[in-house]
Structures are given as C-alpha cells and as structure tokens.
mmCIF file of C-alpha atoms in Angstrom:
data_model
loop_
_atom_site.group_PDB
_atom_site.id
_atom_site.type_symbol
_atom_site.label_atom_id
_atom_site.label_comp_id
_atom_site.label_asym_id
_atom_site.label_seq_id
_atom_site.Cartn_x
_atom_site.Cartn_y
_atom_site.Cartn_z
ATOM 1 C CA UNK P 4 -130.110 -53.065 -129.841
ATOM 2 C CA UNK P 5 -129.791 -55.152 -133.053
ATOM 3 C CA UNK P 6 -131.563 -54.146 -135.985
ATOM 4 C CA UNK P 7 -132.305 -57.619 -137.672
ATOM 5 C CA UNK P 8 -134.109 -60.089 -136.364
ATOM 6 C CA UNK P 9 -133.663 -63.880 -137.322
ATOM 7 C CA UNK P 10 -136.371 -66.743 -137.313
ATOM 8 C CA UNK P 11 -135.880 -69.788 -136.392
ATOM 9 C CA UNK P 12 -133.117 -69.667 -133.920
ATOM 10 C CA UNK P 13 -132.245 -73.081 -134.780
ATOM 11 C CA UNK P 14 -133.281 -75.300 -137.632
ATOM 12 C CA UNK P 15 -132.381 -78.857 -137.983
ATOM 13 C CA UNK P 16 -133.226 -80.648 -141.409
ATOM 14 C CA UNK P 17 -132.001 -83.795 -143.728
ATOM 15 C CA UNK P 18 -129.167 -83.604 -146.076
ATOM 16 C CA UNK P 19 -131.427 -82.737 -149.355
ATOM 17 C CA UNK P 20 -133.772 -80.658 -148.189
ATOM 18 C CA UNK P 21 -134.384 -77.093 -148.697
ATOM 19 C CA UNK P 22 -133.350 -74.581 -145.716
ATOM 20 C CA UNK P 23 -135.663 -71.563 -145.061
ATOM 21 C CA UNK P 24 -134.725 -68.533 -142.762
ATOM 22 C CA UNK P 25 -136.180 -65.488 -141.999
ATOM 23 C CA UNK P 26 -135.283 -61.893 -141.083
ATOM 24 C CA UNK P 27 -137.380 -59.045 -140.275
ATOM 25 C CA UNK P 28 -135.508 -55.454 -139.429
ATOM 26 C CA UNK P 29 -137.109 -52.461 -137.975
ATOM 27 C CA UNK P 30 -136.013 -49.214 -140.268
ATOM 28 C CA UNK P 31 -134.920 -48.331 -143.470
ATOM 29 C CA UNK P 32 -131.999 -50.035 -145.267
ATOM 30 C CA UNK P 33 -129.875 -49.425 -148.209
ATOM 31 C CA UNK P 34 -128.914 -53.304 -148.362
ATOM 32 C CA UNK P 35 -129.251 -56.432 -146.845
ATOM 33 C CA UNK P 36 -126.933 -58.909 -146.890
ATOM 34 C CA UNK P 37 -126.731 -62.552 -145.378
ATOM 35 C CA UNK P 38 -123.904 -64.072 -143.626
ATOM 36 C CA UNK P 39 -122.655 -67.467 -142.696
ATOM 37 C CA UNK P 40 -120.419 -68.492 -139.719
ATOM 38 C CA UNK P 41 -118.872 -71.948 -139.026
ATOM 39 C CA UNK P 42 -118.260 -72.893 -135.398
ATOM 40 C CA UNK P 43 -117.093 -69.318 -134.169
ATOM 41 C CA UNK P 44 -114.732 -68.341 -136.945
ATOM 42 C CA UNK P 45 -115.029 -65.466 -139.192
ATOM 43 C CA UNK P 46 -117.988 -64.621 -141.270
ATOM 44 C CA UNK P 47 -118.487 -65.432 -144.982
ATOM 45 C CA UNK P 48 -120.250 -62.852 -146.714
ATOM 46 C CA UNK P 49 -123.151 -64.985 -149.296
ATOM 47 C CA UNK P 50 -125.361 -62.614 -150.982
ATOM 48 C CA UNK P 51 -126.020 -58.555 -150.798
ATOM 49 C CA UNK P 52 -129.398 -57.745 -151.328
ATOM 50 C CA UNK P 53 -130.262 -53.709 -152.260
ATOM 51 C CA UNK P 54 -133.259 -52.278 -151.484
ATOM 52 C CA UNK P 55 -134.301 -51.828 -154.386
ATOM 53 C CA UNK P 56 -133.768 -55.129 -155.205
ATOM 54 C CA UNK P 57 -136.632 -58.289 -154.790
ATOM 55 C CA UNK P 58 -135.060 -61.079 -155.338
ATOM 56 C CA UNK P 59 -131.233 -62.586 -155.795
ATOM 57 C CA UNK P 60 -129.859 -65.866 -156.738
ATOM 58 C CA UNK P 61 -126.501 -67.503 -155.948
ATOM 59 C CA UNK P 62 -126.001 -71.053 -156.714
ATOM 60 C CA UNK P 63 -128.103 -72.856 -154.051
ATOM 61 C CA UNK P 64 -128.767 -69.678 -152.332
ATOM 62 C CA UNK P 65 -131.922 -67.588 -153.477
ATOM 63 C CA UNK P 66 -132.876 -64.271 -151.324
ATOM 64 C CA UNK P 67 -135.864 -62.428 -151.224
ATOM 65 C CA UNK P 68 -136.363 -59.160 -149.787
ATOM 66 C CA UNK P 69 -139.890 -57.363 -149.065
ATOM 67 C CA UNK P 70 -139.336 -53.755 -148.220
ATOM 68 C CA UNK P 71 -142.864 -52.903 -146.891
ATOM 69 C CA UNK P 72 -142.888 -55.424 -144.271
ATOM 70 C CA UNK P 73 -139.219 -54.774 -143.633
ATOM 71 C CA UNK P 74 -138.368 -58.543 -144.236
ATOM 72 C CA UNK P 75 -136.260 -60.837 -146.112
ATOM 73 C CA UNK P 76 -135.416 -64.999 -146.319
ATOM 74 C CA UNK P 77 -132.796 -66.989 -147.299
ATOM 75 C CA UNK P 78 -133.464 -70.435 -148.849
ATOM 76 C CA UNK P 79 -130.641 -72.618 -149.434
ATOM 77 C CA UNK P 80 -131.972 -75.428 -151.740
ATOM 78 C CA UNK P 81 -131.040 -79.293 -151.718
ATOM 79 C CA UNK P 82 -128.383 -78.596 -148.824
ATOM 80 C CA UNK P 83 -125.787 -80.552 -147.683
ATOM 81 C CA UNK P 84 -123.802 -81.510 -144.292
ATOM 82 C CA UNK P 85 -121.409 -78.512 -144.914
ATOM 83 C CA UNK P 86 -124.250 -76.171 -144.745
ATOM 84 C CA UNK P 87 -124.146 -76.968 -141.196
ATOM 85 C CA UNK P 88 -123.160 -73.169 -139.842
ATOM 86 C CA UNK P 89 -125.134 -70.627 -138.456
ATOM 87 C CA UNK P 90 -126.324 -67.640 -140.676
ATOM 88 C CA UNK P 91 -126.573 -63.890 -140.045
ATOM 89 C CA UNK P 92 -128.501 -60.950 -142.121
ATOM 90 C CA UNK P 93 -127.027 -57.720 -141.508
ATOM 91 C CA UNK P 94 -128.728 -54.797 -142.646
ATOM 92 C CA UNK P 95 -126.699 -51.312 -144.000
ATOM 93 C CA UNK P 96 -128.367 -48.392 -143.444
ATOM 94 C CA UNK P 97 -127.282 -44.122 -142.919
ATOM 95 C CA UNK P 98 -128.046 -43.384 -139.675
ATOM 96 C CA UNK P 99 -126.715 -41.061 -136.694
ATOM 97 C CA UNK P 100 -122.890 -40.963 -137.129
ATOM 98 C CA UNK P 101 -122.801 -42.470 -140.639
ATOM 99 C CA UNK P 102 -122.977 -45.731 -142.400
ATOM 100 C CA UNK P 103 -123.520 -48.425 -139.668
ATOM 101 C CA UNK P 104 -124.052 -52.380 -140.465
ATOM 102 C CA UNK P 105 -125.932 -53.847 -138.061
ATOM 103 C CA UNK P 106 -126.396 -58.176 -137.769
ATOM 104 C CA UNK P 107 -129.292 -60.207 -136.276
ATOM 105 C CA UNK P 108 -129.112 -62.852 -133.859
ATOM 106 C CA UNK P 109 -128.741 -65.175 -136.548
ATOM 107 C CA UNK P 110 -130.154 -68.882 -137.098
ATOM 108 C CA UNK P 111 -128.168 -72.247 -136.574
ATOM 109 C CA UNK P 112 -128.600 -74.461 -139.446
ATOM 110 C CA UNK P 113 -127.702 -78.391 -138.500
ATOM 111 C CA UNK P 114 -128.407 -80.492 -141.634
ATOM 112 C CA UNK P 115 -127.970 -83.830 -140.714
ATOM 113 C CA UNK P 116 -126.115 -86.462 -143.345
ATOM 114 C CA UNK I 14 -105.336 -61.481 -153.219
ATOM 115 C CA UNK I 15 -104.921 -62.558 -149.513
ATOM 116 C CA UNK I 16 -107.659 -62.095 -147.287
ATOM 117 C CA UNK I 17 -108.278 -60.292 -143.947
ATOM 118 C CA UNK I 18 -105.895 -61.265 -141.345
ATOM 119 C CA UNK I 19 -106.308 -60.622 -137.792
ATOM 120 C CA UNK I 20 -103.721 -61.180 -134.680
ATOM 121 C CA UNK I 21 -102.876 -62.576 -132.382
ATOM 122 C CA UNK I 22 -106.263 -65.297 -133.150
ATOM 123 C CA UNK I 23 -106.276 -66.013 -129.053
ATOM 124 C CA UNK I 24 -105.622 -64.193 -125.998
ATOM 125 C CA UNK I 25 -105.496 -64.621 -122.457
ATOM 126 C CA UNK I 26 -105.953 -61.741 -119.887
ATOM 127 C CA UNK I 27 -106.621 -60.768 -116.562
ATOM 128 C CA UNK I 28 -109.144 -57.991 -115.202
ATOM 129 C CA UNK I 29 -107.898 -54.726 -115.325
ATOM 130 C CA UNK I 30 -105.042 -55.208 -118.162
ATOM 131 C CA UNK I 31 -105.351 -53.778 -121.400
ATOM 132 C CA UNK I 32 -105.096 -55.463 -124.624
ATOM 133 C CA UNK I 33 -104.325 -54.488 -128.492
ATOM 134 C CA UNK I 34 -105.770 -56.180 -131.117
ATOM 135 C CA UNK I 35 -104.432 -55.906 -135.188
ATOM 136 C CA UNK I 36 -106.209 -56.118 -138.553
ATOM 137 C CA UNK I 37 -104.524 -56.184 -141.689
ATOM 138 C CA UNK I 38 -107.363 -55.702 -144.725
ATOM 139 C CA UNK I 39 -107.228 -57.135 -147.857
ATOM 140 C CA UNK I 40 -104.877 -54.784 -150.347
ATOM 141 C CA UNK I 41 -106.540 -51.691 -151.525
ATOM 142 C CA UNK I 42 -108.900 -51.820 -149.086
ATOM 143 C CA UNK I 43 -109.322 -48.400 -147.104
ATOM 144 C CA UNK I 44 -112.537 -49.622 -144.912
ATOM 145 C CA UNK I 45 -112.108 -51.139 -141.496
ATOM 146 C CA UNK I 46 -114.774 -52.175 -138.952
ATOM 147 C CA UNK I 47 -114.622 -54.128 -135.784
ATOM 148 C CA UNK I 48 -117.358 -56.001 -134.313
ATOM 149 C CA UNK I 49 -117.605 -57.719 -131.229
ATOM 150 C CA UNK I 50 -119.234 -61.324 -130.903
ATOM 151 C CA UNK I 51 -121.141 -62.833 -127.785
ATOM 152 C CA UNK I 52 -123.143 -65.768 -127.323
ATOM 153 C CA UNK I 53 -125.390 -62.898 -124.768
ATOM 154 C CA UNK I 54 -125.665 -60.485 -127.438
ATOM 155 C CA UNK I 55 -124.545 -61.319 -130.846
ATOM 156 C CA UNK I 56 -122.652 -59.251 -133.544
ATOM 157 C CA UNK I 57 -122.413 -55.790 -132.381
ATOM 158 C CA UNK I 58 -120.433 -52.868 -134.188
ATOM 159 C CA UNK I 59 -117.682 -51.121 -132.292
ATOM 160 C CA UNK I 60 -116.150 -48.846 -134.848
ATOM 161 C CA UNK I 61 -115.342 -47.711 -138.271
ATOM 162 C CA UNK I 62 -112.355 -46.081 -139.866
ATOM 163 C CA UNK I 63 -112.022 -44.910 -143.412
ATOM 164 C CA UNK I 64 -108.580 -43.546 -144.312
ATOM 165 C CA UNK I 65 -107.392 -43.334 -141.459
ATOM 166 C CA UNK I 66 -110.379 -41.430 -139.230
ATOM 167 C CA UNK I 67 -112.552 -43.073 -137.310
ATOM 168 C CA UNK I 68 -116.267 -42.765 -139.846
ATOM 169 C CA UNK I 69 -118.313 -44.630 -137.226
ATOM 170 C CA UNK I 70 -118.871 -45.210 -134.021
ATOM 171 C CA UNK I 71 -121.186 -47.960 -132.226
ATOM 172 C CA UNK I 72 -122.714 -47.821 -128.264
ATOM 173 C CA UNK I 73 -119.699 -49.040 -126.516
ATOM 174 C CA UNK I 74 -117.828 -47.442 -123.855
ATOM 175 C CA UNK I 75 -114.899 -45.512 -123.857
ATOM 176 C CA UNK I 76 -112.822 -48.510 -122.781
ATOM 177 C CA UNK I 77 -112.359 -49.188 -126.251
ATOM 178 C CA UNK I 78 -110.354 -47.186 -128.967
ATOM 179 C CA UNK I 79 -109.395 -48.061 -132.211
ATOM 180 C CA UNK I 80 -107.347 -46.225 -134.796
ATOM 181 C CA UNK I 81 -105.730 -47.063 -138.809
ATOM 182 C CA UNK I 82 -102.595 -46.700 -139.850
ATOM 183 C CA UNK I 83 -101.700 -45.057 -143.656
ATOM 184 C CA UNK I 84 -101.232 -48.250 -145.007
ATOM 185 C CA UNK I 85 -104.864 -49.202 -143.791
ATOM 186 C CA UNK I 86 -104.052 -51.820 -141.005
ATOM 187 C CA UNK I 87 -105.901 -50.790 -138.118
ATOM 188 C CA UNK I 88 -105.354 -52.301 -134.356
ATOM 189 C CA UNK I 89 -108.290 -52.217 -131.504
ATOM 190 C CA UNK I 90 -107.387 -51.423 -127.792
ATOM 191 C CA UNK I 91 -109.398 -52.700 -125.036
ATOM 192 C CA UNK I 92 -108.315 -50.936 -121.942
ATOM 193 C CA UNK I 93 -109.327 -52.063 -118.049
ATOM 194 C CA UNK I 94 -110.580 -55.358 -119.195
ATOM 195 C CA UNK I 95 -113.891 -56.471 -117.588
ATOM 196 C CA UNK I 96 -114.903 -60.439 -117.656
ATOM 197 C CA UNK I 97 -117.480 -58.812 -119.987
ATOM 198 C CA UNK I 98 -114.845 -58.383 -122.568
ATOM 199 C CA UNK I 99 -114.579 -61.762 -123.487
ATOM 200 C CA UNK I 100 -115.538 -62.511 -126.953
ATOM 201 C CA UNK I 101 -114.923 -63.104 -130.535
ATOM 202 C CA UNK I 102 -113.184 -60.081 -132.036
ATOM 203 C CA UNK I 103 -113.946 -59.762 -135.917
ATOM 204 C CA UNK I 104 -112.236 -57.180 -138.151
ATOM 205 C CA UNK I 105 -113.821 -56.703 -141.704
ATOM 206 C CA UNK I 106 -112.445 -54.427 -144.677
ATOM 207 C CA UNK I 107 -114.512 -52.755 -147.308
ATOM 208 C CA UNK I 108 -113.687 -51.795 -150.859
ATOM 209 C CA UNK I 109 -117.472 -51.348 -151.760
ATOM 210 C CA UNK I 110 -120.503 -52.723 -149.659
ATOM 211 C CA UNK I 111 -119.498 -55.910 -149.338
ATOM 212 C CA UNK I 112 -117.515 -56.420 -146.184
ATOM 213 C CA UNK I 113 -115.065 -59.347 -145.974
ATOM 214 C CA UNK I 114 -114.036 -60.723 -142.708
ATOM 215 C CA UNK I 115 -111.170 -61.773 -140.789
ATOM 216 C CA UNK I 116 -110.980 -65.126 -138.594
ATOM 217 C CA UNK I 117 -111.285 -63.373 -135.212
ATOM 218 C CA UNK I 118 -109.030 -62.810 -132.262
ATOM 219 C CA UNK I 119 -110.961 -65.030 -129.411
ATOM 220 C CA UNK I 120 -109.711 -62.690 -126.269
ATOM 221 C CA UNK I 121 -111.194 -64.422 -122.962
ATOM 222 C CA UNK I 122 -110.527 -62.340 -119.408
ATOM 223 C CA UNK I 123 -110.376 -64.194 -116.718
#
C-alpha cells in the first residue's frame, strides 16, 4: 500500500494563481520530497524536504512539512500553463529490508492560460 | 552530465513472453531503483541495487528480477507476462537522496 497520500486528486486553476497540494503519510520519514510528471514521462525531482526540516523554498515552489501530523504541502505561486503536470510526494524512510521510497497517488494540476 | 537513460522507451508483448528492460544511470552513480507506474495503482517500488546487490526489495512477485552490472547499468526482467504488466517502467539513480529519473520504458501486453 502507498505510504503518501495526495489531496486534491485534481486541481484546476487560472494561469496566475497560486497552486496548493497536500500530502499526509502514515509513519516515520527521513525525507520528503515532491515530484512532478508531465503526461506519463519520467519524473522531475522539485524539492527534498528532511525531517527535520519545516519549511523549503525553490523559486515558485515553497514546501512545508509538519512532522506531528505526518503532513506536508506544496504551493507553487503565480503558476503558469507549463505547470500543467501532475505532482507526486514520495516519502524515504528505513524500514523492513532497507531504505525504501515510497510515492502517493499524486495530484493533477491543469492551470488553464 | 547526461541523464538517466532507459531502453527500449516502448514495447509490445504477448502473455506469457518475457521481457528485459535496461537503465543506464547518470555517471558515478552506484544507486538504481525501478518503479512501476499504473493508472490502478500508482508509483510502486520494485527493487533496489547498490553496487551491484540487490539493497531493496518491494511486494512484487517473483516474476520480476532485476540485477546491476559493475559499471552500474542495471536491466529489469519481467518473466510470464500477465496483461497486468502493462505499465510505465521508471528507472531512477542515486548519488545521495535525491533520485533522478529516467523517461520510462511504456511495455503494454496484450
């Protein structure tokens, strides 16, 4: 079963407006780290988040991470038709049998122009 | 630096054949994972190798096997393929933490 959970599924907003997503995870992690994924192609890693960590900023991009309720967003500001992907958190944690990454269902961002 | 390359990128097969997937990570990377991609149930992690063993292992059956080479490349084998099988392939190699991905290998069974 996945580990990470994304909300929304889909989200559909204006070119210009900020993007919100959410993702909640059920154990403990050593990072967190978001994903984004245009039309079925390969994944492009964005930010890694450690848990440790509360907050992270990358350009647009600005990650939070709250430990004790095992959650985290990602908020891409003023966004633009090329955001138009869908975005995955995976979450890094020790486990049985080692290091294991596991992703959420991820959300489908459609910013229209 | 080039990036993670995976082949072939699509692949046709029929029930019951086998098929061999390859992932080249980027130089001086030792860290490969595959993950398997379907619109049923997402991203889900097959297996890890780190210099050549296999570090990790996710909940799929013994159907498929994976191994790396010395020079890091690793190749996935999918053996008695099951309509099931059909998805989106991803390879990713690790220095650190951060894992960068390859473009896929789309394998449908038909």
């Amino acid at each position: 079963s996945q580990q990470g959970e994304e909300d929304p599924q889909a989200l559909s907003i204006q070119e210009g407006e900020n993007a919100t997503m959410n993702c909640s995870y059920k154990t403990s992690i050593n990072n967190l780290q978001w994903y984004r994924q245009n039309s079925g192609r390969g994944l492009v890693h964005l930010i890694l988040i450690r848990s440790n960590e509360r907050e992270k900023h990358s350009g647009r991009l600005r990650v939070t991470l709250d430990t004790s309720k095992k959650s985290s967003s990602l908020l891409i500001t003023a966004s633009r038709a090329a955001d138009t992907a869908s975005y995955f958190c995976a979450t890094d944690r020790w486990g049985t049998g080692g290091f294991k990454t596991i992703f959420g269902a991820g959300t489908r961002l459609f910013v229209k122009a | 630096k080039a990036g993670v390359t995976q082949t072939p990128r699509y692949l046709i097969k029929t029930r019951g054949q086998q098929v061999t997937l390859s992932c080249s990570p980027i130089s001086g990377h030792r860290s490969v994972s595959w993950y398997q991609q379907t619109p049923g149930q997402g991203l889900q992690f097959l297996f890890e190798y780190f210099s050549e063993t296999q570090r990790n292992k996710g909940n799929f059956p013994g159907r498929f096997s994976g191994r790396q080479f010395s020079n890091s490349r690793s190749e996935m084998n999918v053996s008695t393929l099951e309509l099931g099988d059909s998805a989106l392939y991803l390879c990713a190699s690790s220095l650190t933490d951060e894992q960068f991905f390859g473009p896929g290998t789309r394998l449908t069974v038909l």
